[in-house]
Coordinates of C-alpha atoms and ligand atoms in Angstrom, one line a residue:
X16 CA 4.4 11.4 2.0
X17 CA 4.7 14.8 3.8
X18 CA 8.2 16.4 5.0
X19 CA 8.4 15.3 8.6
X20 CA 11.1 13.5 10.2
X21 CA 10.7 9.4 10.0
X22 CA 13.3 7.3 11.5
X23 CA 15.6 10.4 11.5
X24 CA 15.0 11.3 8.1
X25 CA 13.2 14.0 6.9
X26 CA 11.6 13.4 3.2
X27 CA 13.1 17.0 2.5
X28 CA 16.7 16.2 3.8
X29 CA 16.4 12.6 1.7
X30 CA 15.8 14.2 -1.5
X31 CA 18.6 16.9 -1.4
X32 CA 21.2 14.0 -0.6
X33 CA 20.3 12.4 -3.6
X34 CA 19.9 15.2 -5.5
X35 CA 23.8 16.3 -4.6
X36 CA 24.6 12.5 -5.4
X37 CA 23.0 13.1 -8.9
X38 CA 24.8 15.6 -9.6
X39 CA 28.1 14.5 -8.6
X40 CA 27.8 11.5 -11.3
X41 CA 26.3 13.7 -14.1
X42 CA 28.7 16.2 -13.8
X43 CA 31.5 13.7 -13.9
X44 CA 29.8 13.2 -17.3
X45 CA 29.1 14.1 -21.0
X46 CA 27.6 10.4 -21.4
X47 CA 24.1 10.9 -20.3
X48 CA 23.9 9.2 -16.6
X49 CA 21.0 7.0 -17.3
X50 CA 22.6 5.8 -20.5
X51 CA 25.7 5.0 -19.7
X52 CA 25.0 2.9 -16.5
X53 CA 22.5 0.7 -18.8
X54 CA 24.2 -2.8 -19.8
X55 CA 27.4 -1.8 -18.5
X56 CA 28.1 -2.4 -14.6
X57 CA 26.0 -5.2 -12.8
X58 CA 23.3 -4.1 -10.4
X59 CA 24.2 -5.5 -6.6
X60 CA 21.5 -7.4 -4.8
X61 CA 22.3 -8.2 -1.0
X62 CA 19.8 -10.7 0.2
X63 CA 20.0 -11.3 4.2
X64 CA 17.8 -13.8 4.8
X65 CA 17.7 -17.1 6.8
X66 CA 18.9 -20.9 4.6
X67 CA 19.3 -23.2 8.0
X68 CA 17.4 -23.6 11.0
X69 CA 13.5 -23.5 11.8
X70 CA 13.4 -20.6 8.9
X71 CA 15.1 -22.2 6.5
X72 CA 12.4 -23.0 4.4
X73 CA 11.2 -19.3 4.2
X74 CA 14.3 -17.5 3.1
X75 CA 14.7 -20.5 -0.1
X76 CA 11.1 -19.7 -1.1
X77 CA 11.8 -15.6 -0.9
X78 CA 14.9 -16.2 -2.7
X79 CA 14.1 -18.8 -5.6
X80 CA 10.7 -17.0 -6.4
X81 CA 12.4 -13.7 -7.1
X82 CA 15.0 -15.4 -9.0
X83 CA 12.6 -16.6 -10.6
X84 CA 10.8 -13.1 -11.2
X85 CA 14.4 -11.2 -12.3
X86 CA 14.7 -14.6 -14.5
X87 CA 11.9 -14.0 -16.4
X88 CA 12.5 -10.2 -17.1
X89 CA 14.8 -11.7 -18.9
X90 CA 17.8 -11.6 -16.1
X91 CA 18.3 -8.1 -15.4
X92 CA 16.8 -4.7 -14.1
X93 CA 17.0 -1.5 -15.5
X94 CA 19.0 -3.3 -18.6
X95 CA 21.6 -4.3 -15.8
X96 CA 22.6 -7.7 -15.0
X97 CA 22.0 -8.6 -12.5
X98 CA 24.7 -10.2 -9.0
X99 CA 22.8 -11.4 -5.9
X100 CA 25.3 -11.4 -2.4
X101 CA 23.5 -13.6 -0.3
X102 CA 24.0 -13.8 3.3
X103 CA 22.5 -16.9 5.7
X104 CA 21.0 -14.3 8.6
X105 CA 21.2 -17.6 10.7
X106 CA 17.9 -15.7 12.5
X107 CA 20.7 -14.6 14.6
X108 CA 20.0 -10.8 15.8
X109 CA 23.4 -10.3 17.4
X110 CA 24.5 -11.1 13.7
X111 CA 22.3 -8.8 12.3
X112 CA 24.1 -5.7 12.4
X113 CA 27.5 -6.8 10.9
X114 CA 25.6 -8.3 8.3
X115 CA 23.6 -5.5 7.2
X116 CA 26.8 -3.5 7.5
X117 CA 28.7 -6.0 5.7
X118 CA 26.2 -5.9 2.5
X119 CA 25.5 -2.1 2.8
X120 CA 29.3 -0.6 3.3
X121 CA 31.5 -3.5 2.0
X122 CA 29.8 -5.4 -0.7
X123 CA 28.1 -1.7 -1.7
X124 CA 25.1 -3.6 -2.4
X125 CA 22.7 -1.1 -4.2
X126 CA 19.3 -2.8 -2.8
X127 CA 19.0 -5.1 0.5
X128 CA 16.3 -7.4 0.1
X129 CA 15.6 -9.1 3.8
X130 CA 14.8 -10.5 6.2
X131 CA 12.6 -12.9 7.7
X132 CA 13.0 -12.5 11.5
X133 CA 11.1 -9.3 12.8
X134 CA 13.8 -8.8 15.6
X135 CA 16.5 -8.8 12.9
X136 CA 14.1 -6.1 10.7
X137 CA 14.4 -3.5 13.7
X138 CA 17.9 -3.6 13.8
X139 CA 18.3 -3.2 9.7
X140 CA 16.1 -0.6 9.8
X141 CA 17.7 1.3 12.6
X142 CA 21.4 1.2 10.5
X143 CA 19.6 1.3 6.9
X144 CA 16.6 3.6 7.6
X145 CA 18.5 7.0 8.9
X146 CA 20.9 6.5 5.1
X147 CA 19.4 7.1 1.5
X148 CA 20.5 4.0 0.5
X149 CA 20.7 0.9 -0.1
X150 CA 17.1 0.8 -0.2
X151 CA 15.4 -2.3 1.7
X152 CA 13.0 -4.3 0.5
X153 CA 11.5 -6.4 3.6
X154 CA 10.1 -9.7 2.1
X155 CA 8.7 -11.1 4.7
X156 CA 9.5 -10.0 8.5
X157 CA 6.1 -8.4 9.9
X158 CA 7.4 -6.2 12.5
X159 CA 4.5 -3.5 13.1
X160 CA 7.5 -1.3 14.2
X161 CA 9.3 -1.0 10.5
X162 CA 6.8 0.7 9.0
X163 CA 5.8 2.3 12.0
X164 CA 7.9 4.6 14.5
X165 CA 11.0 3.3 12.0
X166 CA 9.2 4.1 9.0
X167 CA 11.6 6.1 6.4
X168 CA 11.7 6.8 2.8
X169 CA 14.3 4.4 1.8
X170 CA 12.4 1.0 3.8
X171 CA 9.7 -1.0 2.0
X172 CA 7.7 -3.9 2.8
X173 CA 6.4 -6.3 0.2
X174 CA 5.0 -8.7 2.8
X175 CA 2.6 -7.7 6.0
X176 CA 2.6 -6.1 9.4
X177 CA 2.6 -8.8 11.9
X178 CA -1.5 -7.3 13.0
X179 CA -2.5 -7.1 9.1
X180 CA -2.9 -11.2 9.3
X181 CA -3.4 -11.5 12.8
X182 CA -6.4 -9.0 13.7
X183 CA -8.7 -10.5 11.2
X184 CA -8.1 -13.9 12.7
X185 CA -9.3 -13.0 16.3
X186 CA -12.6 -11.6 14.7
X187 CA -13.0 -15.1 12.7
X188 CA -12.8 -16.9 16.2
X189 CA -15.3 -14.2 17.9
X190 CA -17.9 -14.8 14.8
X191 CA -17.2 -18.8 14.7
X192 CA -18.6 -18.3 18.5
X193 CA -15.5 -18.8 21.1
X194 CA -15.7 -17.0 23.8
X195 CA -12.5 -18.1 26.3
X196 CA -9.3 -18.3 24.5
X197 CA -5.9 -18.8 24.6
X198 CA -3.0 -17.7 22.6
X199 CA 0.2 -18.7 22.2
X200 CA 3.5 -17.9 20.3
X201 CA 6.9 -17.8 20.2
X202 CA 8.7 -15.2 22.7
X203 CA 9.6 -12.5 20.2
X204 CA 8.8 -9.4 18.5
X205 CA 6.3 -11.0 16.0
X206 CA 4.7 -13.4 18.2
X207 CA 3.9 -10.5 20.6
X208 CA 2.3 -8.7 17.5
X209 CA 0.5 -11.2 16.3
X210 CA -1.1 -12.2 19.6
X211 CA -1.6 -8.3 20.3
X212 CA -3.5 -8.1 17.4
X213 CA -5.4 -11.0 17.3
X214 CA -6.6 -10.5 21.2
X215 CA -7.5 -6.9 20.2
X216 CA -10.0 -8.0 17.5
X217 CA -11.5 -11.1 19.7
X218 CA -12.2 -8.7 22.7
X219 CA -13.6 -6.1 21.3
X220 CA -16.0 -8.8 19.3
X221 CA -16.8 -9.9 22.9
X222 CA -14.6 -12.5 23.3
X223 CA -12.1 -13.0 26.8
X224 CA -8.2 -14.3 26.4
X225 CA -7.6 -16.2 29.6
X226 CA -3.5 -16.9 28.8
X227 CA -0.8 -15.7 26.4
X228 CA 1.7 -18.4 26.3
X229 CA 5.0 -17.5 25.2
X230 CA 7.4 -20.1 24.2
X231 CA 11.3 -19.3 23.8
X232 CA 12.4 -18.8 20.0
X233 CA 13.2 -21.1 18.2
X234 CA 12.5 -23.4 20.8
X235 CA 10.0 -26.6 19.8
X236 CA 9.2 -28.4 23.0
X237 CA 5.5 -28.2 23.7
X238 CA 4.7 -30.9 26.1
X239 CA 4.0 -28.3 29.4
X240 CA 2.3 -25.7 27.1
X241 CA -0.5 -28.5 25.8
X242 CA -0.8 -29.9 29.0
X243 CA -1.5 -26.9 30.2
X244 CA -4.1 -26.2 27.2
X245 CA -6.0 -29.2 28.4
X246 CA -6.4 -28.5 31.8
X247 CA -7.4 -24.8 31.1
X248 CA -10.1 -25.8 28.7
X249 CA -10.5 -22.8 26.0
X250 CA -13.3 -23.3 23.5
X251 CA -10.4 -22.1 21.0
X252 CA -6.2 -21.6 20.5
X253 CA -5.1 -18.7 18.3
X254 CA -1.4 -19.6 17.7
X255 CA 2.0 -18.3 15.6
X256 CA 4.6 -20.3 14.7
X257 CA 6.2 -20.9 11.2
X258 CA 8.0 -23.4 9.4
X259 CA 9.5 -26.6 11.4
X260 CA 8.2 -24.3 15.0
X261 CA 4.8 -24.9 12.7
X262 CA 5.5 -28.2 12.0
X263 CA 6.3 -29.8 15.1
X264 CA 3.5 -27.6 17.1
X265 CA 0.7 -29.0 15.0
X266 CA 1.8 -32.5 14.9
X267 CA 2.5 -32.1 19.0
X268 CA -1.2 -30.6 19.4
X269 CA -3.1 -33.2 17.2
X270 CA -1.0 -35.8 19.3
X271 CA -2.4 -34.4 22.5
X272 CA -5.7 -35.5 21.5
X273 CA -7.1 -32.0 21.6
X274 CA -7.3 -31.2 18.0
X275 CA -11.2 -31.9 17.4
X276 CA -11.9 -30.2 20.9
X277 CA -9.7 -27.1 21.3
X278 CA -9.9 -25.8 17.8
X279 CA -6.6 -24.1 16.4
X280 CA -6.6 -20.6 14.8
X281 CA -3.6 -18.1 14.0
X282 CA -2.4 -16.6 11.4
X283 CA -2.0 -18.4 8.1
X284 CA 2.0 -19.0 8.9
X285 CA 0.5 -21.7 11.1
X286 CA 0.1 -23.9 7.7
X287 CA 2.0 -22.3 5.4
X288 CA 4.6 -24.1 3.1
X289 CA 4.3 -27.0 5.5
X290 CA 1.3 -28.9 4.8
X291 CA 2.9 -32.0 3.5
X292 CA 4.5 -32.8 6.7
X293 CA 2.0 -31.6 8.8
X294 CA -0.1 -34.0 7.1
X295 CA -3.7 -35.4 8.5
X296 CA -2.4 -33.1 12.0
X297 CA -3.7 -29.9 10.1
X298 CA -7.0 -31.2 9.4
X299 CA -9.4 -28.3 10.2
X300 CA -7.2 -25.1 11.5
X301 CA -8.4 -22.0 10.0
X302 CA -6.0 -19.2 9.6
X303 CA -5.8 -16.1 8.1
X304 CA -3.5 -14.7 5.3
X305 CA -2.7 -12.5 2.7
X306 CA -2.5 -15.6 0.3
X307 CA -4.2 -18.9 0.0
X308 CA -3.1 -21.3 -2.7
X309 CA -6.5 -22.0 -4.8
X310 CA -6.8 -18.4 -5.1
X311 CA -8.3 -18.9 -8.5
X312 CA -6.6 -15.9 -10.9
X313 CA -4.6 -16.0 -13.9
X314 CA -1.4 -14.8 -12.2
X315 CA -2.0 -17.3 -9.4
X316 CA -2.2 -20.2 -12.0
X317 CA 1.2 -18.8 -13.9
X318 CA 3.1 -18.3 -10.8
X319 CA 2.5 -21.6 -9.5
X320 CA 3.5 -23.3 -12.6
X321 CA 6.1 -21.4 -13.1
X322 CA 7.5 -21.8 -9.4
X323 CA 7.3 -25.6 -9.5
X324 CA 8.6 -26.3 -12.8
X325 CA 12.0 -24.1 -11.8
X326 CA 11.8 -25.7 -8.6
X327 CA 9.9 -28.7 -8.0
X328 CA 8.3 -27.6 -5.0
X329 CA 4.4 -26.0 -4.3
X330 CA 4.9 -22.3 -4.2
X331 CA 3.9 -20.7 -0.7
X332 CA 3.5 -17.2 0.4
X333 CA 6.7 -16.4 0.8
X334 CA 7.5 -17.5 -2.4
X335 CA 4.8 -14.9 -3.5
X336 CA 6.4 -12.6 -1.0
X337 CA 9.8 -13.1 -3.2
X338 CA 8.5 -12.8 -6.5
X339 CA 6.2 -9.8 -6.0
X340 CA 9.6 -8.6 -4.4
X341 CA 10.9 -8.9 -8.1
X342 CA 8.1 -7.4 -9.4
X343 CA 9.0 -4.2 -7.4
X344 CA 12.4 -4.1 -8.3
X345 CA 11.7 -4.4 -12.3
X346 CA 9.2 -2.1 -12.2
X347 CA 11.4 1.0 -9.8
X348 CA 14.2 -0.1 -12.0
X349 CA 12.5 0.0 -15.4
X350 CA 11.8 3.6 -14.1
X351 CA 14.8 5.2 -14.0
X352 CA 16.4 3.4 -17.0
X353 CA 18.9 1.2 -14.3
X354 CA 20.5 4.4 -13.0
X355 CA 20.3 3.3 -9.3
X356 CA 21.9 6.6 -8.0
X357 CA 18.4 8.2 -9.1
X358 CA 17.4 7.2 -5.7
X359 CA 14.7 10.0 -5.3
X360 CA 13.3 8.5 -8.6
X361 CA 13.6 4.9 -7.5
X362 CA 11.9 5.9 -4.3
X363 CA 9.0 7.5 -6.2
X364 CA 8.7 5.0 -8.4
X365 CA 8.1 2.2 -5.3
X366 CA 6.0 4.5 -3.5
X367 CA 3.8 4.8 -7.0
X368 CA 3.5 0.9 -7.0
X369 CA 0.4 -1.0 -7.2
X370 CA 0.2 -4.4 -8.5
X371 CA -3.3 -5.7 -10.2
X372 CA -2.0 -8.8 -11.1
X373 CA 0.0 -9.8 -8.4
X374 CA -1.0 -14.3 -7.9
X375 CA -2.1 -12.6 -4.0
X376 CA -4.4 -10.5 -6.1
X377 CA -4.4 -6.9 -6.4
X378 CA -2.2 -4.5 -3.7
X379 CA -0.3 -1.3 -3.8
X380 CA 2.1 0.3 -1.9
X381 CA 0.3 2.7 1.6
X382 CA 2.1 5.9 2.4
X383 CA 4.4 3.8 5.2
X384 CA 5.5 1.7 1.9
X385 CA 3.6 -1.3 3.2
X386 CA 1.1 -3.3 0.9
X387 CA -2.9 -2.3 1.5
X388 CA -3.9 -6.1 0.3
X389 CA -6.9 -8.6 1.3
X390 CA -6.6 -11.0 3.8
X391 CA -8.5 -14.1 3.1
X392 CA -9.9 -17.2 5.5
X393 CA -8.5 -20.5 4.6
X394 CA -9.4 -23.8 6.3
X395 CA -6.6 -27.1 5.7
X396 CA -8.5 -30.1 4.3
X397 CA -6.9 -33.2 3.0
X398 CA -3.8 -31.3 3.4
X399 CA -4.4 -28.4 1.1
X400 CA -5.4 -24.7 2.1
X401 CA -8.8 -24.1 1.0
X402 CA -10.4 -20.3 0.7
X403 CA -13.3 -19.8 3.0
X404 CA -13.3 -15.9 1.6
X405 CA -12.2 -12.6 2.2
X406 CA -11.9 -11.9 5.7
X407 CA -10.7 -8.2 5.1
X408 CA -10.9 -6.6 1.9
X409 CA -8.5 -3.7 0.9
X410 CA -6.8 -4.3 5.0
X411 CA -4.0 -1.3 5.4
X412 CA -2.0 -1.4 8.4
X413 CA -2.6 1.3 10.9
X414 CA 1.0 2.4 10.7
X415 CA 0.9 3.5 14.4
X416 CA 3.7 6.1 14.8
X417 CA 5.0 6.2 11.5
X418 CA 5.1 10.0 10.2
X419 CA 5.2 9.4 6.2
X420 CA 1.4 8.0 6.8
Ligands
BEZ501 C1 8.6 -12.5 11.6 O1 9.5 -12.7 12.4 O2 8.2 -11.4 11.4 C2 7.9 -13.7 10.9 C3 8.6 -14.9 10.8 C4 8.0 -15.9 10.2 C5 6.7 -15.8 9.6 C6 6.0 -14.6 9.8 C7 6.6 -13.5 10.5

């Protein structure tokens, strides 16, 4: 990371306001610091992420997975204990910055871990990324702008940028031979990305997007957009939704008769976590991801075992999102012996992190605190994901306009 300003926060102007912090707190002191915080007071974990609505889904697999992580570290972080203040975002942006404010300045939370809604990242990241702390830990959202033009020491991603998924997928619908395409999404910061991305790759491979249909968020009526889809033709759709949007959209297009015909691409949020209702609908639709669930690796086995037993239910990428979350925060933690005001530490420690073992396979941490990672092809059959390969290997976002990178 070099000493420019990112997100109105030079690295050099970061490290002296938590070095003045430090000092503060070991002066106040004989006990050393590190020491004396350890096993005594509880380490705060705010978690702003969505339980109702089309998201719902998402923000219980974040959630329960890295429960599940900090569970079996044996509860705590650092030697802390461990207490979570949760906070349904409702996807509501409007909401977003009393929330953030609510968890950062009230509840004194000492790490944010959210959210899933790339509208609702931008506006943490503009309150949270100008501060030293809390530090955020984005679990999911993909907004290219987080760790781009917003990027700052204190922000990290243990997800994807909304073009890491989505540019691979336009150049698997270019090499499977489409040439006219459409794309469509929901009308928001993410959709916009994705498509972006995933139109970038397709054209440059030679291919031509003929519409970019945007649907309000989180709005699920179809009807006019297929119709529309039918008449027009494409030899291909390249689409983003996620969750019940997903749901509902590939039961709708499969209805339409167009399934077999118009083949469906996007990125892999298109099938993710939902392939039991989506049932014989999702027959076929190749997406790209940085997860597929028969990703055959030790840590992939564990984790999924793990995940159902404590909860029943087939983990999902977000639930990898959550527990490599976890991961994150045992290892920064474990680093500076729980002492959570060694921010400078913490950050160092997080900015070191690479994870070989992770059940996505191996990533680390790039220089805008986003994970370099492989994106793999998947294909739905009989109502599982199946890996087709690797369609990037080693895939860093281009972290346009961020000034750590
Ligand atoms: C987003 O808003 O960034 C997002 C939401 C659901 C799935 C993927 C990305």
């Amino acid at each position: 990371m070099n000493d420019k300003a990112a997100n109105g926060v030079s690295r050099r102007k970061f490290l002296k306001g938590t070095a003045a912090a430090a000092g503060v707190s070991a002066a106040a002191s004989i006990v050393p610091v590190r020491f004396a915080i350890a096993g005594t007071a509880k380490v705060k974990l705010g978690i702003l992420l969505p339980y109702s609505g089309t998201y719902a889904m998402l923000g219980n697999s974040i959630t329960d997975a890295l429960k599940l992580r900090i569970a079996q570290a044996g509860g705590k972080l650092g030697g802390r204990a461990v207490e979570y203040v949760r906070i349904d975002s409702e996807m509501s942006v409007p909401k977003a910055p009393q929330n953030t404010k609510k968890l950062a300045d009230k509840d004194k939370v000492d790490f944010i871990v959210g959210p899933v809604h790339s509208g609702i990242a931008q506006v943490m990241a503009k309150i949270l990324g100008p501060r030293s702390t809390p530090i955020m830990i984005v679990p999911n959202a993909g907004s290219n702008v987080v760790t781009g033009p917003l990027c700052s020491p204190n922000i990290f991603r243990t997800s994807f940028t909304n073009w890491q998924p989505a540019y691979p997928g336009g150049q698997v619908m270019a090499k499977d031979g489409h040439k006219r395409a459409i794309t469509i999404a929901w009308k928001y910061s993410a959709g916009r990305q994705m498509m972006a991305a995933g139109r970038e790759a397709f054209e440059k491979a030679g291919g031509n997007v003929i519409k970019n249909i945007e649907v309000p968020f989180p709005k699920v009526e179809f009807q006019a957009n297929l119709s529309e889809i039918a008449a027009l033709k494409p030899d291909a759709v390249f689409a983003f939704f996620s969750g019940g949007g997903a749901v509902k959209f590939v039961k709708d297009y499969d209805a339409a008769g167009i399934r077999k015909t118009i083949p469906l691409y996007g990125p892999g949020f298109l099938t993710e976590g939902v392939s039991k209702a989506q049932g014989a609908a999702a027959e076929g639709i190749r997406t790209t991801l940085h997860y597929s669930a028969d990703l055959d690796n030790a840590a992939n086995r564990a984790f999924r075992a793990a995940y159902e037993k404590a909860t029943g239910k087939a983990a999902n990428v977000f639930a990898v999102q959550g527990y490599d979350t976890g991961s994150l925060l045992i290892k920064a933690m474990a680093a500076v012996g729980g002492d959570t005001g060694a921010t400078a530490d913490l950050v160092k420690a997080m900015e070191g992190a690479e994870f070989p073992e992770s059940p996505r396979g191996h990533w680390k941490m790039s220089k805008a605190h986003n994970p370099i990672q492989d994106i793999y092809l998947r294909e739905v059959h009989g109502g599982k994901q199946q890996l087709q390969g690797v369609a990037a290997k080693a895939l860093a976002d281009p972290a346009r306009g961020c000034r750590m990178a």
